[in-house]
DNA sequence: TTATGCGCTCTTGCATACCAGATAACATTT
DNA sequence: AAATGTTATCTGGTATGCAAGAGCGCATAA
């Protein structure tokens, strides 16, 4: 199979182009000065750079399987599809390479990497450590936990509803949400950012294996255990619960990948 | 103080240029084939890309304090100093930004970020989790540990010798080496790579605070505890020892930074 | 002298152009 | 026909060119 076919992400790219034309926040003069520089940055980056656009589109396409493992394309073609020049694509691709999603083979194009069982072992070992820490940090800080617990519970309830409706994708989405909230609310931004990358990879693996494995009702229950430990301020318990949850899930995923 | 002065890394850059002209390994036909692919890659990447060069030089300069926090420069000037165009510098800078070492302010140049106590809290929380996991993994795999233990012991002895000679920098270097070996030998490449970034940040903080704090002889002792737990295959113990070590060090560093 | 507004400059982000090197097809020779 | 040498082409890495926007200074007016 030659790799010169058209690519399937044109739609996503177009949607994204539209988003970029959203009106920016304008200073109407009524606002008080002394905007926190932090907040200002937020407002400014409303308009993503092209690099960011390319990165997001490519990453999303890889994660949801639109660009399957083994897919290969040259930067120039990708740039055409995204209506931009090679420069931003090049930078985005390099970023994806650092995250382990693609590799660029000199003079052979960029290639979407396959999901290896060994990769998932690594990813889950890290998720165990990261989310264990996140749960512990949340349990340690009751004030912060207060607000977070609601989000965690919502995500878990959502999972339960999706399960009852036999909505596997909905379940997966809600499960992802739970884990992202867990690390985002930990108060450690580095932890949140690093773990996000890991969750991405896990998500990709799950997208592929989802049809092949039974959905564990157990995950809902385990999430609730984590939540109640956090609520109780039980650092050790929260950590152990989060670790146990990911450790168990790890086994299932890796078994499922082996079956592919 | 205007920021248009010449920069101090010219030397480093030049040294690097020289290194690049070193004779590459040439295949004279006499060498036996079957070089380990790992080693081969090493050889090939002898010639780094310019992006890599820029990245390494800048990073090293930041870590060792040559480019102090608050330092500001524009990409063009950096490119001149490194004898390359803006493109590779631009990419390298973006990489450093993702690692949290610099930030690029839209039309004000790139700025070396200060070391905040809050950053170090985050970094050390993660180091605790990562190195704890690494130690556990090593303890779990006696075969792998076999070879690694020697390296860990060497680094620790080196620390001890440096302490006896009142060589603070030597001690710091050896300590770094210990921690890098620990994660590199864990068998989890992702863990190794992610932790390397964290160690870099910790190293930078220590470079600044080194003169202000008493060197803990304790660290040698703690390292030995970690090593013996690994040797004994005691996963729980190894993890606890590694965690405890970084947790204690965390307190000292953060106190030292506050004193700056 | 101070305040206000206009424009110049400077810098980044992106596009385009260029180059080196590797691959692959083709030709040539045996 | 097979093997080997040669050349054309293609691709990523790098350089350069261009445009847009933010800051700063200068001029002008009060």
XYZ file of C-alpha atoms (C1' of nucleotides) in Angstrom:
580
model
C 0.000 0.000 0.000
C 1.482 3.247 -1.133
C 1.217 6.125 1.275
C 0.284 8.859 -1.133
C -3.448 8.710 -0.401
C -5.446 11.639 0.830
C -5.774 12.095 4.519
C -8.831 12.038 6.686
C -8.432 14.993 8.981
C -9.471 17.762 6.628
C -12.762 18.147 8.452
C -11.154 18.595 11.815
C -8.804 21.135 10.376
C -11.633 23.150 8.928
C -13.560 23.203 12.172
C -10.474 24.492 13.831
C -9.993 27.245 11.299
C -13.441 28.524 12.126
C -12.741 28.592 15.829
C -9.789 30.836 15.142
C -12.027 33.624 13.897
C -13.773 33.999 17.220
C -13.802 37.610 18.395
C -10.969 38.370 20.708
C -11.461 40.061 24.013
C -11.197 43.778 23.416
C -10.165 46.332 25.990
C -13.121 48.679 26.169
C -11.470 50.913 28.698
C -13.983 50.175 31.415
C -11.955 47.419 32.934
C -9.736 48.324 35.822
C -6.056 48.169 35.145
C -3.695 45.837 36.866
C -4.934 42.767 35.136
C -2.872 39.937 36.437
C -0.328 39.136 33.775
C -1.311 35.511 34.212
C -4.883 36.199 33.264
C -3.834 38.419 30.432
C -1.785 35.654 28.914
C -4.838 33.441 29.059
C -6.852 35.950 27.079
C -4.171 36.462 24.499
C -3.642 32.815 23.792
C -7.352 32.581 22.971
C -5.985 32.771 19.492
C -3.755 29.800 19.165
C -0.728 29.847 16.981
C -0.682 27.730 13.860
C 1.773 25.420 15.538
C -0.755 24.889 18.285
C -3.479 24.264 15.746
C -1.449 21.693 13.891
C -0.452 20.037 17.126
C -4.001 19.758 18.365
C -5.434 18.480 15.121
C -2.728 15.900 14.630
C -2.820 14.753 18.206
C -6.593 14.431 18.272
C -6.514 12.520 15.013
C -3.954 10.123 16.374
C -5.664 9.645 19.710
C -9.073 8.854 18.281
C -7.621 6.518 15.720
C -8.324 8.636 12.643
C -4.648 8.332 11.930
C -3.946 4.702 12.726
C -0.643 3.304 13.864
C 1.666 2.857 10.941
C 0.221 5.779 9.074
C 2.881 7.656 7.226
C 2.874 11.056 5.575
C 5.295 13.753 4.608
C 5.265 17.139 6.244
C 4.484 18.932 3.051
C 1.305 16.979 2.476
C 0.173 17.490 6.049
C 0.774 21.193 5.670
C -1.380 21.295 2.556
C -4.212 19.520 4.324
C -4.071 21.991 7.176
C -3.789 25.018 4.926
C -0.509 26.199 6.299
C 3.149 26.040 5.428
C 5.560 23.365 6.512
C 7.099 25.411 9.295
C 4.365 25.100 11.906
C 3.733 21.498 10.933
C 7.382 20.729 11.384
C 7.374 22.141 14.914
C 4.166 20.374 15.829
C 5.470 17.072 14.572
C 8.600 17.438 16.623
C 6.484 17.994 19.683
C 4.496 14.863 18.958
C 7.712 12.980 18.506
C 8.837 14.031 21.961
C 5.578 12.739 23.333
C 6.178 9.423 21.684
C 3.194 9.470 19.356
C 5.045 9.701 16.059
C 8.540 9.451 14.767
C 10.030 11.279 11.849
C 12.202 9.159 9.671
C 14.543 11.299 7.638
C 13.453 11.240 4.005
C 10.682 8.775 4.701
C 8.073 10.968 6.324
C 6.481 11.032 9.749
C 4.999 7.824 10.972
C 2.362 7.221 13.599
C 3.842 4.806 16.084
C 2.104 1.602 17.025
C 0.909 0.993 20.543
C 3.237 -1.542 22.030
C 2.435 -3.494 25.136
C 5.802 -2.406 26.502
C 4.784 1.218 26.063
C 1.592 0.700 27.962
C 3.463 -0.978 30.771
C 5.605 2.123 31.062
C 2.662 4.465 30.844
C 0.703 2.680 33.510
C 3.646 2.395 35.856
C 3.858 6.154 35.674
C 0.134 6.692 35.982
C 0.179 4.668 39.168
C 2.852 6.895 40.612
C 1.405 10.183 39.378
C -2.201 9.638 40.271
C -1.265 8.132 43.596
C 0.580 11.331 44.368
C -2.274 13.461 43.086
C -4.790 11.692 45.288
C -2.514 12.084 48.265
C -2.061 15.783 47.633
C -5.781 16.301 47.349
C -6.426 14.439 50.576
C -3.840 16.607 52.268
C -5.571 19.842 51.325
C -9.208 19.772 52.410
C -9.926 23.275 51.144
C -8.898 22.453 47.644
C -10.514 19.042 47.809
C -13.846 20.562 48.733
C -14.471 21.906 45.240
C -12.771 19.059 43.433
C -14.777 16.300 45.036
C -17.918 17.498 43.352
C -16.276 17.230 39.936
C -14.933 13.793 40.709
C -18.347 12.615 41.804
C -20.000 14.056 38.741
C -17.595 12.259 36.452
C -18.147 9.010 38.308
C -21.921 9.309 38.163
C -21.605 10.020 34.491
C -19.676 6.798 34.098
C -22.378 4.895 35.887
C -25.120 6.341 33.711
C -23.159 5.585 30.571
C -22.692 2.009 31.694
C -26.398 1.603 32.353
C -27.051 2.868 28.840
C -24.429 0.554 27.374
C -22.627 3.609 26.064
C -19.049 2.457 26.013
C -17.625 5.597 24.508
C -19.513 7.713 26.983
C -18.118 5.617 29.783
C -14.593 6.024 28.479
C -15.025 9.768 28.171
C -16.302 10.119 31.712
C -13.564 7.884 33.061
C -10.988 10.035 31.337
C -12.617 13.078 32.817
C -12.313 11.668 36.323
C -8.636 11.036 35.965
C -7.937 14.390 34.384
C -9.762 16.190 37.174
C -7.852 14.199 39.732
C -4.488 15.420 38.495
C -5.603 18.892 37.461
C -6.908 19.578 40.939
C -3.851 18.228 42.659
C -2.421 21.715 42.826
C 0.777 20.598 41.138
C 0.703 21.989 37.639
C 3.726 20.062 36.488
C 2.138 16.861 37.651
C -1.036 17.776 35.805
C 0.756 18.511 32.589
C 2.990 15.474 32.602
C 0.157 13.170 33.503
C -2.017 14.619 30.763
C 0.427 13.253 28.227
C 0.266 9.854 29.832
C -3.506 9.849 29.943
C -3.482 10.686 26.255
C -1.508 7.591 25.486
C -3.680 5.438 27.677
C -6.717 6.901 25.987
C -5.370 5.961 22.592
C -4.733 2.421 23.689
C -8.198 2.180 25.126
C -9.797 3.550 21.976
C -8.348 0.586 20.169
C -9.020 -2.074 22.755
C -12.422 -0.887 23.902
C -14.390 -3.289 21.716
C -12.366 -6.239 22.891
C -12.768 -6.154 26.600
C -15.553 -6.280 29.081
C -16.233 -2.992 30.762
C -15.420 -3.239 34.399
C -18.199 -1.995 36.586
C -15.546 -2.174 39.191
C -14.027 1.112 38.092
C -17.030 3.078 39.319
C -16.734 1.472 42.700
C -13.008 2.109 42.880
C -13.450 5.729 41.961
C -15.855 6.120 44.864
C -13.323 4.630 47.220
C -10.759 7.150 46.057
C -13.224 9.981 46.506
C -14.208 9.004 50.008
C -10.595 8.666 51.081
C -9.922 12.149 49.769
C -12.973 13.481 51.517
C -11.840 11.914 54.762
C -8.417 13.505 54.390
C -6.856 10.060 54.419
C -3.643 10.619 52.486
C -2.352 7.083 52.723
C -5.707 5.612 51.833
C -6.286 7.956 48.908
C -2.916 7.185 47.475
C -3.320 3.462 47.906
C -6.769 3.543 46.337
C -5.624 5.528 43.322
C -2.594 3.314 42.880
C -4.615 0.156 43.185
C -7.147 1.357 40.684
C -4.597 2.086 37.992
C -2.619 -1.032 38.760
C -5.623 -3.231 38.216
C -6.674 -1.397 35.058
C -3.140 -1.738 33.813
C -3.356 -5.487 33.818
C -6.532 -5.510 31.792
C -5.354 -3.087 29.155
C -2.076 -4.827 28.633
C -3.819 -8.150 28.313
C -6.176 -6.589 25.777
C -3.348 -5.161 23.717
C -1.656 -8.507 23.571
C -4.840 -9.879 22.068
C -4.811 -7.425 19.154
C 20.551 47.799 32.832
C 19.789 47.464 29.169
C 19.666 43.963 27.802
C 21.513 44.576 24.587
C 24.890 43.555 25.955
C 26.889 40.707 24.588
C 26.139 37.336 25.956
C 28.310 35.048 27.963
C 27.846 31.745 26.270
C 29.971 32.439 23.248
C 32.660 30.251 24.684
C 30.340 27.341 25.201
C 28.971 27.710 21.723
C 32.418 27.749 20.225
C 33.514 24.731 22.149
C 30.511 22.989 20.755
C 31.342 23.965 17.236
C 34.748 22.483 17.662
C 33.356 19.254 19.017
C 31.262 18.945 15.912
C 34.350 18.847 13.747
C 35.750 15.835 15.534
C 36.483 13.039 13.118
C 33.539 10.748 12.838
C 33.968 7.071 13.131
C 34.770 5.860 9.659
C 34.064 2.390 8.442
C 37.418 1.153 7.272
C 36.074 -2.278 6.602
C 38.108 -3.894 9.331
C 35.530 -3.430 12.026
C 33.207 -6.321 12.649
C 29.611 -5.733 11.849
C 26.780 -6.199 14.284
C 27.238 -3.020 16.194
C 24.442 -2.818 18.708
C 21.753 -0.606 17.194
C 21.808 1.360 20.417
C 25.468 2.103 20.013
C 25.014 2.834 16.357
C 22.464 5.512 17.085
C 24.923 7.007 19.487
C 27.487 7.224 16.759
C 25.138 8.647 14.219
C 23.837 11.334 16.461
C 27.433 12.317 17.084
C 26.437 14.975 14.656
C 23.512 16.603 16.342
C 21.136 18.804 14.498
C 21.518 22.512 15.018
C 18.346 22.531 17.051
C 19.901 20.010 19.366
C 23.074 22.062 19.597
C 21.207 25.208 20.484
C 19.078 23.350 22.976
C 22.040 21.824 24.732
C 24.064 25.008 24.903
C 21.196 27.099 26.164
C 20.089 24.528 28.656
C 23.546 23.996 30.044
C 24.043 27.740 30.314
C 20.823 28.123 32.227
C 21.416 25.178 34.508
C 24.887 26.215 35.552
C 23.838 29.783 36.086
C 25.728 31.324 33.184
C 22.401 32.705 32.091
C 20.873 33.857 35.362
C 17.197 34.076 36.102
C 15.744 37.218 34.612
C 18.164 37.206 31.731
C 16.518 38.319 28.558
C 17.593 38.092 24.944
C 16.125 38.022 21.495
C 16.292 35.005 19.275
C 18.238 36.784 16.591
C 21.068 37.666 18.916
C 21.201 34.159 20.312
C 21.338 32.813 16.785
C 24.271 35.077 15.969
C 26.170 33.926 19.022
C 25.635 30.326 18.058
C 26.486 30.874 14.406
C 23.211 29.681 13.068
C 19.959 31.099 11.813
C 16.937 31.877 13.903
C 15.022 28.756 12.940
C 16.834 26.198 15.083
C 17.095 28.670 17.941
C 13.384 29.249 17.765
C 12.660 25.553 18.052
C 15.122 25.055 20.851
C 13.657 27.943 22.802
C 10.189 26.499 22.468
C 11.454 23.247 23.869
C 12.972 25.022 26.816
C 9.729 26.848 27.346
C 7.892 23.546 27.588
C 10.364 22.438 30.187
C 9.658 25.535 32.199
C 13.130 27.039 32.008
C 12.335 30.095 29.902
C 9.346 31.886 28.582
C 9.051 33.775 25.362
C 7.204 37.027 25.730
C 5.588 37.914 22.417
C 7.601 40.948 21.502
C 10.051 41.203 24.338
C 12.370 38.312 23.768
C 12.979 35.133 25.658
C 13.474 35.376 29.375
C 15.113 32.955 31.762
C 12.591 32.206 34.460
C 13.394 32.609 38.123
C 13.419 29.654 40.468
C 10.368 29.944 42.647
C 9.926 28.028 45.841
C 6.553 26.914 44.554
C 8.246 25.408 41.506
C 10.652 23.481 43.638
C 7.807 22.155 45.749
C 6.230 20.799 42.590
C 9.459 19.390 41.282
C 10.283 17.593 44.485
C 6.810 16.188 44.904
C 7.294 14.612 41.518
C 10.819 13.468 42.199
C 9.558 11.653 45.280
C 6.997 9.808 43.191
C 9.263 9.092 40.239
C 12.356 7.954 42.077
C 10.286 5.948 44.504
C 8.879 4.089 41.549
C 12.282 3.725 39.945
C 13.761 2.217 43.092
C 10.850 -0.163 43.366
C 11.226 -1.276 39.772
C 14.906 -1.891 40.229
C 14.316 -3.923 43.358
C 11.770 -5.982 41.471
C 14.205 -6.962 38.757
C 17.352 -8.504 40.251
C 18.952 -9.151 36.891
C 18.801 -5.567 35.869
C 19.723 -4.384 39.341
C 22.871 -6.473 39.308
C 24.651 -4.161 36.882
C 23.067 -0.986 38.138
C 24.066 -1.407 41.745
C 27.701 -1.033 40.851
C 27.040 2.321 39.227
C 24.977 3.496 42.153
C 27.710 2.515 44.564
C 30.356 4.224 42.493
C 28.414 7.461 42.459
C 27.881 7.280 46.181
C 31.537 6.639 46.912
C 32.388 9.527 44.671
C 30.114 11.713 46.772
C 31.862 10.604 49.903
C 35.294 11.348 48.492
C 34.174 14.758 47.313
C 32.820 15.536 50.761
C 36.077 14.537 52.386
C 37.874 16.874 50.014
C 35.408 19.684 50.701
C 34.577 19.686 47.020
C 30.996 20.852 47.007
C 30.591 20.925 43.266
C 32.049 17.493 42.969
C 29.627 16.259 45.567
C 26.705 17.792 43.708
C 27.839 16.237 40.449
C 28.131 12.795 41.960
C 24.797 13.132 43.725
C 23.199 14.037 40.424
C 24.834 11.061 38.843
C 23.335 8.739 41.445
C 19.848 9.968 40.833
C 20.197 9.864 37.080
C 21.465 6.306 37.184
C 18.603 5.335 39.445
C 15.953 6.402 36.947
C 17.898 5.482 33.830
C 18.284 1.931 35.046
C 14.686 1.576 36.093
C 13.887 0.046 32.734
C 11.119 2.564 32.134
C 12.388 4.932 29.484
C 9.517 7.345 29.843
C 10.168 7.581 33.538
C 13.837 8.207 32.863
C 13.154 10.957 30.374
C 10.535 12.749 32.402
C 12.570 12.566 35.554
C 15.638 13.883 33.771
C 13.809 17.144 33.220
C 12.929 17.325 36.883
C 16.461 16.591 37.963
C 17.627 19.392 35.703
C 15.436 21.851 37.511
C 16.516 20.597 40.885
C 20.112 20.849 39.762
C 19.642 24.457 38.786
C 18.124 25.298 42.121
C 20.953 23.577 43.894
C 23.586 25.373 41.853
C 22.218 28.593 43.265
C 21.692 27.489 46.837
C 24.798 25.375 47.196
C 26.852 28.060 48.913
C 24.125 28.770 51.413
C 23.496 25.442 52.992
C 25.415 22.881 54.888
C 26.139 19.769 52.913
C 24.315 16.868 54.422
C 26.543 13.929 55.001
C 23.279 12.205 55.519
C 22.717 11.866 51.820
C 25.541 9.371 51.430
C 24.043 7.245 54.134
C 20.586 7.423 52.654
C 21.868 6.440 49.258
C 23.406 3.360 50.770
C 20.101 2.431 52.350
C 18.434 2.676 48.986
C 21.117 0.544 47.388
C 20.920 -2.185 49.977
C 17.148 -2.357 49.714
C 17.462 -2.744 45.967
C 20.086 -5.389 46.361
C 17.851 -7.275 48.787
C 15.014 -7.122 46.305
C 12.929 -5.280 48.879
C 10.523 -3.328 46.694
C 8.633 -1.670 49.503
C 11.798 -0.756 51.331
C 13.554 0.582 48.259
C 10.614 2.738 47.382
C 10.265 4.059 50.905
C 13.970 4.793 51.132
C 14.047 6.674 47.848
C 10.939 8.602 48.752
C 12.232 9.480 52.169
C 15.527 10.671 50.779
C 13.972 13.079 48.310
C 11.350 14.212 50.800
C 13.995 15.211 53.304
C 16.153 16.917 50.698
C 13.091 18.746 49.496
C 12.665 20.465 52.826
C 16.241 21.694 52.854
C 16.258 23.045 49.329
C 13.004 24.864 49.743
C 14.187 26.413 52.961
C 17.385 27.482 51.202
C 15.533 29.066 48.331
C 13.409 31.066 50.705
C 16.598 32.472 52.129
C 17.800 33.858 48.788
C 6.883 71.708 31.457
C 3.703 68.048 30.889
C 0.437 65.296 28.468
C -1.118 63.199 24.331
C -0.919 61.109 19.943
C 1.425 59.561 15.970
C 4.792 56.836 13.705
C 9.083 54.286 13.678
C 11.424 50.322 15.076
C 12.023 45.992 16.712
C 10.681 41.146 17.289
C 8.230 37.131 16.682
C 5.512 33.905 13.762
C 4.885 32.195 9.386
C 5.977 31.434 4.449
C 9.098 30.452 1.064
C 13.566 29.199 -0.819
C 17.657 26.402 -0.664
C 20.726 22.515 0.262
C 22.614 18.116 1.433
C 22.016 13.498 1.389
C 19.618 9.234 0.753
C 16.715 6.416 -1.965
C 15.306 4.331 -6.058
C 15.169 3.783 -10.829
C 17.792 3.224 -14.760
C 21.623 2.194 -17.658
C 25.682 -0.252 -18.541
C 28.641 -4.065 -18.342
C 29.694 -8.823 -17.666
C 19.778 -11.883 -16.477
C 22.321 -10.158 -12.598
C 25.260 -6.967 -10.544
C 27.055 -2.557 -10.178
C 27.600 2.333 -11.023
C 25.192 6.606 -12.001
C 21.799 10.020 -11.871
C 17.296 12.072 -10.823
C 14.198 13.012 -7.357
C 12.342 13.631 -3.068
C 12.465 15.064 1.868
C 13.698 17.076 5.992
C 16.724 20.556 8.011
C 18.081 25.228 7.664
C 18.208 29.961 6.010
C 15.993 33.980 4.596
C 12.184 37.004 3.578
C 7.881 39.192 4.902
C 4.073 40.990 7.638
C 1.724 42.382 11.731
C 1.590 44.224 16.198
C 3.384 46.177 20.486
C 6.361 49.411 22.691
C 9.008 53.540 22.752
C 10.364 57.998 21.549
C 9.620 62.246 19.596
C 6.974 66.042 18.331
C 3.311 68.991 19.091
C -0.047 71.297 21.735
C -1.848 73.048 26.045
